[in-house]
Amino acid sequence: MTIQTPTGHTAIGTERLSGEAAVWSALRSVQAQTDAQLDRALHRVCSIGLTEFLALLACAEAPDGEVRMNELSEAVGITQGSGSRLVVRLERAGLTERRMCEYDRRGVYTAITVHGRNVLDQAVPAYEHALQQALNRFATDERFAPLIQSLRALPDRQEV
Amino acid sequence: MTIQTPTGHTAIGTERLSGEAAVWSALRSVQAQTDAQLDRALHRVCSIGLTEFLALLACAEAPDGEVRMNELSEAVGITQGSGSRLVVRLERAGLTERRMCEYDRRGVYTAITVHGRNVLDQAVPAYEHALQQALNRFATDERFAPLIQSLRALPDRQEV
DNA sequence: GAAGATTGAGAGCTCAATCTTT
DNA sequence: AAAGATTGAGCTCTCAATCTTC
């Protein structure tokens, strides 16, 4: 993925923007920095980026470990074109393989390989750990503490 | 900026990820889609991207309407190198101008122009409106409703 | 040598065009 | 004609190297 915002970045827009827009600004900041840290952690631990991680996760959670191209792109949050190239990268790394769809010959499945599952098994704890670290860091920053608090309160209140 | 996630994208990771990580996944989805909509709205209304908007905002909120390169990059959430190129684009569009720093000749100020302020005055309401629209859309989606609710509750509880 | 800004190389993304299959 | 996947062109970003000034 190779993500933005390496610099610690303070939210802007508190003067000219409404309260909600200012919260959004803060959220963008937290989001970008955190995802950048997740990306780096994944690269460090298993040499994949955040996009690749999300793609593997989508495959692993699907029946038979396979997902169609358009579903994959949607799950990861990129366009069809980007999805196509993402799968090329994954295949080149031996993490997934292509399978043709029997009933609709336009369709292509991307299936996670055994190696892909092994990498994912390493990646998930690394991801979780890095996420906790990032959120903890923001939780001690008074500008972001309320935001983090309310995020952390969510999973207890309801399944998302 | 030219932002990701044009496709409506459902959060993944609900099986293999912890509750907090799943919330994070949902948040990433909301964040990416919303920023993409903000970016498109800004382009439509005043032909600037989200990055340019944030840069103009940072200038406008600073004393004398000027900000140093490194501050600008940090405020927008990009690296120094990207900031340098961003300012080139802004200058080319007549939205900002460079000023040398008198006391530290390494430093360069980026100052918002009159035209830049005019554009920003158009951009702010467009941004606010697009943000409300995007949040409203997510608020009616049961997967994201609790997330949006807790975001919207924030500015009332405390200044961020 | 360190700090601020710029530049070159490379990665990933978007959009639009294309090709195949339905 | 429409849908799924890929490819070409272009943009913005990162990282690392460089240049200037402190």
PDB file of N, CA and C in Angstrom, chain A residues 158-160, chain B residues 137-147:
ATOM      1  N   GLN A 158     -21.780  -3.000  20.447  1.00  0.00           N
ATOM      2  CA  GLN A 158     -22.495  -3.613  19.339  1.00  0.00           C
ATOM      3  C   GLN A 158     -21.503  -4.223  18.357  1.00  0.00           C
ATOM      4  N   GLU A 159     -21.931  -5.284  17.714  1.00  0.00           N
ATOM      5  CA  GLU A 159     -21.116  -5.848  16.640  1.00  0.00           C
ATOM      6  C   GLU A 159     -21.129  -4.887  15.463  1.00  0.00           C
ATOM      7  N   VAL A 160     -19.968  -4.662  14.882  1.00  0.00           N
ATOM      8  CA  VAL A 160     -19.905  -3.753  13.739  1.00  0.00           C
ATOM      9  C   VAL A 160     -19.692  -4.542  12.457  1.00  0.00           C
TER      10      VAL A 160
ATOM     11  N   ARG B 137     -25.315   9.467   4.782  1.00  0.00           N
ATOM     12  CA  ARG B 137     -25.473   8.218   4.055  1.00  0.00           C
ATOM     13  C   ARG B 137     -25.030   7.037   4.929  1.00  0.00           C
ATOM     14  N   PHE B 138     -23.906   7.207   5.594  1.00  0.00           N
ATOM     15  CA  PHE B 138     -23.408   6.117   6.446  1.00  0.00           C
ATOM     16  C   PHE B 138     -24.296   5.920   7.666  1.00  0.00           C
ATOM     17  N   ALA B 139     -24.890   7.003   8.127  1.00  0.00           N
ATOM     18  CA  ALA B 139     -25.712   6.918   9.335  1.00  0.00           C
ATOM     19  C   ALA B 139     -26.950   6.052   9.102  1.00  0.00           C
ATOM     20  N   THR B 140     -27.356   5.912   7.853  1.00  0.00           N
ATOM     21  CA  THR B 140     -28.531   5.088   7.565  1.00  0.00           C
ATOM     22  C   THR B 140     -28.149   3.648   7.242  1.00  0.00           C
ATOM     23  N   ASP B 141     -26.838   3.367   7.256  1.00  0.00           N
ATOM     24  CA  ASP B 141     -26.349   2.013   7.012  1.00  0.00           C
ATOM     25  C   ASP B 141     -26.083   1.365   8.369  1.00  0.00           C
ATOM     26  N   GLU B 142     -26.813   0.305   8.648  1.00  0.00           N
ATOM     27  CA  GLU B 142     -26.752  -0.252  10.002  1.00  0.00           C
ATOM     28  C   GLU B 142     -25.360  -0.731  10.408  1.00  0.00           C
ATOM     29  N   ARG B 143     -24.540  -1.053   9.402  1.00  0.00           N
ATOM     30  CA  ARG B 143     -23.186  -1.495   9.740  1.00  0.00           C
ATOM     31  C   ARG B 143     -22.351  -0.353  10.306  1.00  0.00           C
ATOM     32  N   PHE B 144     -22.664   0.861   9.844  1.00  0.00           N
ATOM     33  CA  PHE B 144     -21.825   1.986  10.216  1.00  0.00           C
ATOM     34  C   PHE B 144     -22.498   2.955  11.171  1.00  0.00           C
ATOM     35  N   ALA B 145     -23.785   2.785  11.363  1.00  0.00           N
ATOM     36  CA  ALA B 145     -24.537   3.744  12.163  1.00  0.00           C
ATOM     37  C   ALA B 145     -23.922   4.025  13.543  1.00  0.00           C
ATOM     38  N   PRO B 146     -23.544   2.978  14.306  1.00  0.00           N
ATOM     39  CA  PRO B 146     -22.992   3.269  15.633  1.00  0.00           C
ATOM     40  C   PRO B 146     -21.696   4.073  15.555  1.00  0.00           C
ATOM     41  N   LEU B 147     -20.903   3.794  14.539  1.00  0.00           N
ATOM     42  CA  LEU B 147     -19.654   4.527  14.348  1.00  0.00           C
ATOM     43  C   LEU B 147     -19.939   6.003  14.102  1.00  0.00           C
TER      44      LEU B 147
END
